[in-house]
Amino acid sequence: MFSKWQTLFEIFLNVVGILLGFFLSVTLSAILGQTGDWVILSSGILTAFLEICSFFVYNLKKKFNFVENFNKYKEFILIVNFFNNLKIGVFYGFFVEAFKLGS
């Protein structure tokens, strides 16, 4: 059913998504927080991205029957999981930045 390389590719894609999200959050907090001019706009755009990503992850999986049509939606599931891992990395990065500022 699944080959070893497909599973390794999915794990690699998940790890890259989390690390890219962490890098994005650290970069955004360093660059945009430096001047303070774009903080409100960037936080609004970031919140919209995170909410749209959550909508796709948690609502669309309920609408589609992925168990019966798994091979048909395989690429879509990989893309949605990548953006979900990107979202997790962004949250984790901002969490770490908040601890750095608090200490």
Tab-separated table of N, CA and C in Angstrom:
chain	number	residue	atom	x	y	z
A	1	MET	N	0.831	-1.191	0.000
A	1	MET	CA	0.000	0.000	0.000
A	1	MET	C	0.877	1.256	0.000
A	2	PHE	N	1.708	1.418	1.004
A	2	PHE	CA	2.617	2.560	1.056
A	2	PHE	C	4.037	2.057	0.887
A	3	SER	N	4.791	2.783	0.151
A	3	SER	CA	6.196	2.418	0.060
A	3	SER	C	6.967	3.146	1.152
A	4	LYS	N	8.161	2.681	1.374
A	4	LYS	CA	9.011	3.264	2.413
A	4	LYS	C	9.363	4.706	2.068
A	5	TRP	N	9.576	4.986	0.788
A	5	TRP	CA	9.999	6.326	0.380
A	5	TRP	C	8.871	7.336	0.483
A	6	GLN	N	7.633	6.903	0.249
A	6	GLN	CA	6.504	7.817	0.416
A	6	GLN	C	6.358	8.228	1.869
A	7	THR	N	6.521	7.286	2.775
A	7	THR	CA	6.417	7.594	4.195
A	7	THR	C	7.550	8.507	4.635
A	8	LEU	N	8.771	8.246	4.169
A	8	LEU	CA	9.896	9.116	4.506
A	8	LEU	C	9.713	10.511	3.930
A	9	PHE	N	9.150	10.608	2.737
A	9	PHE	CA	8.888	11.916	2.139
A	9	PHE	C	7.857	12.694	2.946
A	10	GLU	N	6.824	12.012	3.436
A	10	GLU	CA	5.812	12.680	4.255
A	10	GLU	C	6.413	13.175	5.565
A	11	ILE	N	7.263	12.370	6.188
A	11	ILE	CA	7.923	12.792	7.427
A	11	ILE	C	8.839	13.974	7.155
A	12	PHE	N	9.592	13.914	6.062
A	12	PHE	CA	10.471	15.018	5.688
A	12	PHE	C	9.678	16.294	5.444
A	13	LEU	N	8.544	16.187	4.762
A	13	LEU	CA	7.708	17.354	4.486
A	13	LEU	C	7.133	17.933	5.772
A	14	ASN	N	6.765	17.086	6.723
A	14	ASN	CA	6.252	17.565	8.004
A	14	ASN	C	7.326	18.309	8.788
A	15	VAL	N	8.529	17.759	8.820
A	15	VAL	CA	9.622	18.401	9.560
A	15	VAL	C	10.003	19.730	8.910
A	16	VAL	N	10.057	19.757	7.587
A	16	VAL	CA	10.383	21.002	6.881
A	16	VAL	C	9.311	22.057	7.136
A	17	GLY	N	8.054	21.661	7.189
A	17	GLY	CA	6.977	22.609	7.477
A	17	GLY	C	7.105	23.221	8.856
A	18	ILE	N	7.415	22.412	9.847
A	18	ILE	CA	7.565	22.927	11.211
A	18	ILE	C	8.775	23.843	11.313
A	19	LEU	N	9.898	23.437	10.731
A	19	LEU	CA	11.105	24.268	10.799
A	19	LEU	C	10.952	25.563	10.008
A	20	LEU	N	10.279	25.505	8.871
A	20	LEU	CA	10.042	26.715	8.088
A	20	LEU	C	9.114	27.672	8.835
A	21	GLY	N	8.109	27.136	9.511
A	21	GLY	CA	7.233	27.978	10.321
A	21	GLY	C	7.972	28.620	11.475
A	22	PHE	N	8.856	27.870	12.114
A	22	PHE	CA	9.659	28.425	13.202
A	22	PHE	C	10.560	29.538	12.685
A	23	PHE	N	11.210	29.298	11.543
A	23	PHE	CA	12.077	30.317	10.946
A	23	PHE	C	11.281	31.561	10.567
A	24	LEU	N	10.093	31.358	10.008
A	24	LEU	CA	9.247	32.489	9.632
A	24	LEU	C	8.857	33.325	10.840
A	25	SER	N	8.498	32.685	11.936
A	25	SER	CA	8.071	33.437	13.117
A	25	SER	C	9.227	34.203	13.741
A	26	VAL	N	10.398	33.602	13.802
A	26	VAL	CA	11.561	34.301	14.358
A	26	VAL	C	11.947	35.470	13.462
A	27	THR	N	11.897	35.261	12.156
A	27	THR	CA	12.231	36.331	11.217
A	27	THR	C	11.219	37.464	11.284
A	28	LEU	N	9.944	37.127	11.314
A	28	LEU	CA	8.917	38.164	11.381
A	28	LEU	C	8.991	38.955	12.674
A	29	SER	N	9.215	38.281	13.777
A	29	SER	CA	9.279	39.009	15.045
A	29	SER	C	10.515	39.886	15.127
A	30	ALA	N	11.604	39.478	14.493
A	30	ALA	CA	12.826	40.289	14.529
A	30	ALA	C	12.743	41.479	13.579
A	31	ILE	N	12.275	41.258	12.371
A	31	ILE	CA	12.266	42.327	11.369
A	31	ILE	C	11.115	43.300	11.600
A	32	LEU	N	9.911	42.778	11.754
A	32	LEU	CA	8.766	43.667	11.891
A	32	LEU	C	8.686	44.307	13.265
A	33	GLY	N	9.236	43.659	14.266
A	33	GLY	CA	9.237	44.249	15.597
A	33	GLY	C	10.297	45.311	15.783
A	34	GLN	N	11.231	45.391	14.859
A	34	GLN	CA	12.323	46.358	14.975
A	34	GLN	C	11.817	47.789	14.858
A	35	THR	N	11.000	48.061	13.862
A	35	THR	CA	10.508	49.423	13.669
A	35	THR	C	9.166	49.648	14.341
A	36	GLY	N	8.324	48.646	14.361
A	36	GLY	CA	7.013	48.776	14.979
A	36	GLY	C	5.978	49.405	14.069
A	37	ASP	N	6.340	49.694	12.815
A	37	ASP	CA	5.400	50.333	11.899
A	37	ASP	C	4.387	49.349	11.327
A	38	TRP	N	4.829	48.152	11.042
A	38	TRP	CA	3.995	47.183	10.347
A	38	TRP	C	3.429	46.111	11.275
A	39	VAL	N	3.472	46.337	12.551
A	39	VAL	CA	3.076	45.294	13.503
A	39	VAL	C	1.592	44.967	13.386
A	40	ILE	N	0.747	45.969	13.306
A	40	ILE	CA	-0.698	45.731	13.273
A	40	ILE	C	-1.101	45.049	11.969
A	41	LEU	N	-0.586	45.524	10.858
A	41	LEU	CA	-0.924	44.928	9.569
A	41	LEU	C	-0.397	43.498	9.461
A	42	SER	N	0.829	43.286	9.880
A	42	SER	CA	1.405	41.941	9.780
A	42	SER	C	0.722	40.959	10.724
A	43	SER	N	0.333	41.410	11.898
A	43	SER	CA	-0.369	40.500	12.809
A	43	SER	C	-1.755	40.158	12.278
A	44	GLY	N	-2.404	41.094	11.610
A	44	GLY	CA	-3.697	40.799	10.993
A	44	GLY	C	-3.582	39.803	9.858
A	45	ILE	N	-2.573	39.984	9.019
A	45	ILE	CA	-2.358	39.049	7.907
A	45	ILE	C	-1.981	37.669	8.432
A	46	LEU	N	-1.130	37.628	9.450
A	46	LEU	CA	-0.718	36.347	10.024
A	46	LEU	C	-1.892	35.636	10.696
A	47	THR	N	-2.729	36.387	11.395
A	47	THR	CA	-3.906	35.787	12.024
A	47	THR	C	-4.867	35.243	10.973
A	48	ALA	N	-5.060	35.986	9.886
A	48	ALA	CA	-5.933	35.506	8.809
A	48	ALA	C	-5.377	34.224	8.193
A	49	PHE	N	-4.057	34.169	7.962
A	49	PHE	CA	-3.445	32.958	7.409
A	49	PHE	C	-3.636	31.770	8.346
A	50	LEU	N	-3.421	31.988	9.641
A	50	LEU	CA	-3.537	30.885	10.592
A	50	LEU	C	-4.978	30.398	10.716
A	51	GLU	N	-5.937	31.318	10.663
A	51	GLU	CA	-7.340	30.908	10.754
A	51	GLU	C	-7.800	30.178	9.494
A	52	ILE	N	-7.358	30.631	8.333
A	52	ILE	CA	-7.712	29.942	7.087
A	52	ILE	C	-7.091	28.550	7.059
A	53	CYS	N	-5.868	28.447	7.531
A	53	CYS	CA	-5.207	27.141	7.597
A	53	CYS	C	-5.951	26.207	8.554
A	54	SER	N	-6.377	26.726	9.689
A	54	SER	CA	-7.141	25.907	10.634
A	54	SER	C	-8.476	25.481	10.040
A	55	PHE	N	-9.109	26.373	9.279
A	55	PHE	CA	-10.371	26.022	8.633
A	55	PHE	C	-10.186	24.848	7.681
A	56	PHE	N	-9.148	24.918	6.854
A	56	PHE	CA	-8.917	23.829	5.905
A	56	PHE	C	-8.573	22.528	6.609
A	57	VAL	N	-7.801	22.604	7.663
A	57	VAL	CA	-7.369	21.375	8.332
A	57	VAL	C	-8.530	20.712	9.059
A	58	TYR	N	-9.315	21.483	9.788
A	58	TYR	CA	-10.300	20.874	10.679
A	58	TYR	C	-11.694	20.748	10.079
A	59	ASN	N	-12.054	21.568	9.101
A	59	ASN	CA	-13.399	21.478	8.540
A	59	ASN	C	-13.471	20.665	7.257
A	60	LEU	N	-12.481	20.778	6.401
A	60	LEU	CA	-12.559	20.059	5.135
A	60	LEU	C	-12.334	18.563	5.294
A	61	LYS	N	-11.614	18.160	6.338
A	61	LYS	CA	-11.444	16.718	6.562
A	61	LYS	C	-12.768	16.070	6.947
A	62	LYS	N	-13.666	16.846	7.553
A	62	LYS	CA	-14.975	16.302	7.901
A	62	LYS	C	-15.870	16.176	6.672
A	63	LYS	N	-15.724	17.108	5.720
A	63	LYS	CA	-16.601	17.104	4.549
A	63	LYS	C	-16.240	16.006	3.556
A	64	PHE	N	-14.961	15.772	3.358
A	64	PHE	CA	-14.530	14.736	2.423
A	64	PHE	C	-14.366	13.421	3.167
A	65	ASN	N	-14.692	12.350	2.484
A	65	ASN	CA	-14.481	11.033	3.056
A	65	ASN	C	-13.119	10.539	2.576
A	66	PHE	N	-12.097	10.845	3.368
A	66	PHE	CA	-10.741	10.531	2.946
A	66	PHE	C	-10.418	9.048	3.046
A	67	VAL	N	-11.187	8.298	3.797
A	67	VAL	CA	-10.885	6.877	3.942
A	67	VAL	C	-11.195	6.132	2.641
A	68	GLU	N	-12.333	6.438	2.030
A	68	GLU	CA	-12.707	5.744	0.798
A	68	GLU	C	-11.948	6.270	-0.411
A	69	ASN	N	-11.683	7.555	-0.452
A	69	ASN	CA	-11.031	8.173	-1.607
A	69	ASN	C	-9.638	8.667	-1.242
A	70	PHE	N	-8.879	7.846	-0.539
A	70	PHE	CA	-7.583	8.296	-0.025
A	70	PHE	C	-6.596	8.593	-1.145
A	71	ASN	N	-6.529	7.729	-2.142
A	71	ASN	CA	-5.571	7.938	-3.234
A	71	ASN	C	-5.937	9.145	-4.088
A	72	LYS	N	-7.225	9.456	-4.151
A	72	LYS	CA	-7.679	10.591	-4.951
A	72	LYS	C	-7.257	11.921	-4.325
A	73	TYR	N	-7.260	11.997	-3.005
A	73	TYR	CA	-6.954	13.239	-2.296
A	73	TYR	C	-5.579	13.222	-1.636
A	74	LYS	N	-4.698	12.345	-2.064
A	74	LYS	CA	-3.390	12.190	-1.413
A	74	LYS	C	-2.567	13.473	-1.464
A	75	GLU	N	-2.484	14.124	-2.627
A	75	GLU	CA	-1.695	15.351	-2.736
A	75	GLU	C	-2.325	16.484	-1.954
A	76	PHE	N	-3.658	16.542	-1.963
A	76	PHE	CA	-4.358	17.580	-1.209
A	76	PHE	C	-4.101	17.422	0.287
A	77	ILE	N	-4.092	16.189	0.764
A	77	ILE	CA	-3.820	15.933	2.180
A	77	ILE	C	-2.396	16.341	2.527
A	78	LEU	N	-1.435	16.068	1.638
A	78	LEU	CA	-0.046	16.463	1.886
A	78	LEU	C	0.098	17.976	1.963
A	79	ILE	N	-0.581	18.700	1.086
A	79	ILE	CA	-0.503	20.164	1.100
A	79	ILE	C	-1.146	20.726	2.354
A	80	VAL	N	-2.307	20.205	2.723
A	80	VAL	CA	-2.990	20.686	3.929
A	80	VAL	C	-2.160	20.379	5.168
A	81	ASN	N	-1.556	19.197	5.231
A	81	ASN	CA	-0.705	18.859	6.374
A	81	ASN	C	0.550	19.721	6.420
A	82	PHE	N	1.096	20.084	5.250
A	82	PHE	CA	2.262	20.966	5.225
A	82	PHE	C	1.915	22.333	5.806
A	83	PHE	N	0.781	22.897	5.390
A	83	PHE	CA	0.392	24.201	5.924
A	83	PHE	C	0.012	24.120	7.398
A	84	ASN	N	-0.532	22.986	7.826
A	84	ASN	CA	-0.816	22.819	9.247
A	84	ASN	C	0.480	22.763	10.047
A	85	ASN	N	1.491	22.075	9.542
A	85	ASN	CA	2.785	22.033	10.225
A	85	ASN	C	3.476	23.386	10.183
A	86	LEU	N	3.287	24.138	9.119
A	86	LEU	CA	3.797	25.504	9.052
A	86	LEU	C	3.153	26.352	10.144
A	87	LYS	N	1.851	26.179	10.330
A	87	LYS	CA	1.126	26.899	11.379
A	87	LYS	C	1.639	26.509	12.761
A	88	ILE	N	1.878	25.239	12.984
A	88	ILE	CA	2.398	24.776	14.269
A	88	ILE	C	3.780	25.362	14.527
A	89	GLY	N	4.619	25.416	13.500
A	89	GLY	CA	5.943	26.013	13.639
A	89	GLY	C	5.884	27.492	13.954
A	90	VAL	N	4.944	28.212	13.343
A	90	VAL	CA	4.784	29.643	13.631
A	90	VAL	C	4.349	29.846	15.075
A	91	PHE	N	3.384	29.066	15.537
A	91	PHE	CA	2.950	29.176	16.932
A	91	PHE	C	4.095	28.863	17.894
A	92	TYR	N	4.839	27.818	17.601
A	92	TYR	CA	5.956	27.440	18.461
A	92	TYR	C	7.029	28.518	18.475
A	93	GLY	N	7.318	29.104	17.325
A	93	GLY	CA	8.322	30.162	17.252
A	93	GLY	C	7.923	31.393	18.041
A	94	PHE	N	6.663	31.795	17.943
A	94	PHE	CA	6.210	32.951	18.722
A	94	PHE	C	6.195	32.635	20.214
A	95	PHE	N	5.913	31.396	20.552
A	95	PHE	CA	5.943	30.975	21.954
A	95	PHE	C	7.359	31.079	22.517
A	96	VAL	N	8.342	30.632	21.748
A	96	VAL	CA	9.742	30.717	22.179
A	96	VAL	C	10.191	32.172	22.260
A	97	GLU	N	9.773	32.999	21.301
A	97	GLU	CA	10.123	34.424	21.333
A	97	GLU	C	9.518	35.110	22.553
A	98	ALA	N	8.322	34.731	22.928
A	98	ALA	CA	7.703	35.320	24.117
A	98	ALA	C	8.475	34.941	25.374
A	99	PHE	N	8.967	33.718	25.441
A	99	PHE	CA	9.780	33.329	26.591
A	99	PHE	C	11.115	34.059	26.609
A	100	LYS	N	11.686	34.313	25.436
A	100	LYS	CA	12.943	35.066	25.383
A	100	LYS	C	12.738	36.494	25.861
A	101	LEU	N	11.618	37.088	25.504
A	101	LEU	CA	11.342	38.454	25.941
A	101	LEU	C	10.984	38.515	27.422
A	102	GLY	N	10.394	37.453	27.933
A	102	GLY	CA	9.982	37.440	29.331
A	102	GLY	C	11.116	37.194	30.304
A	103	SER	N	12.202	36.629	29.841
A	103	SER	CA	13.292	36.310	30.770
A	103	SER	C	14.301	37.423	30.872
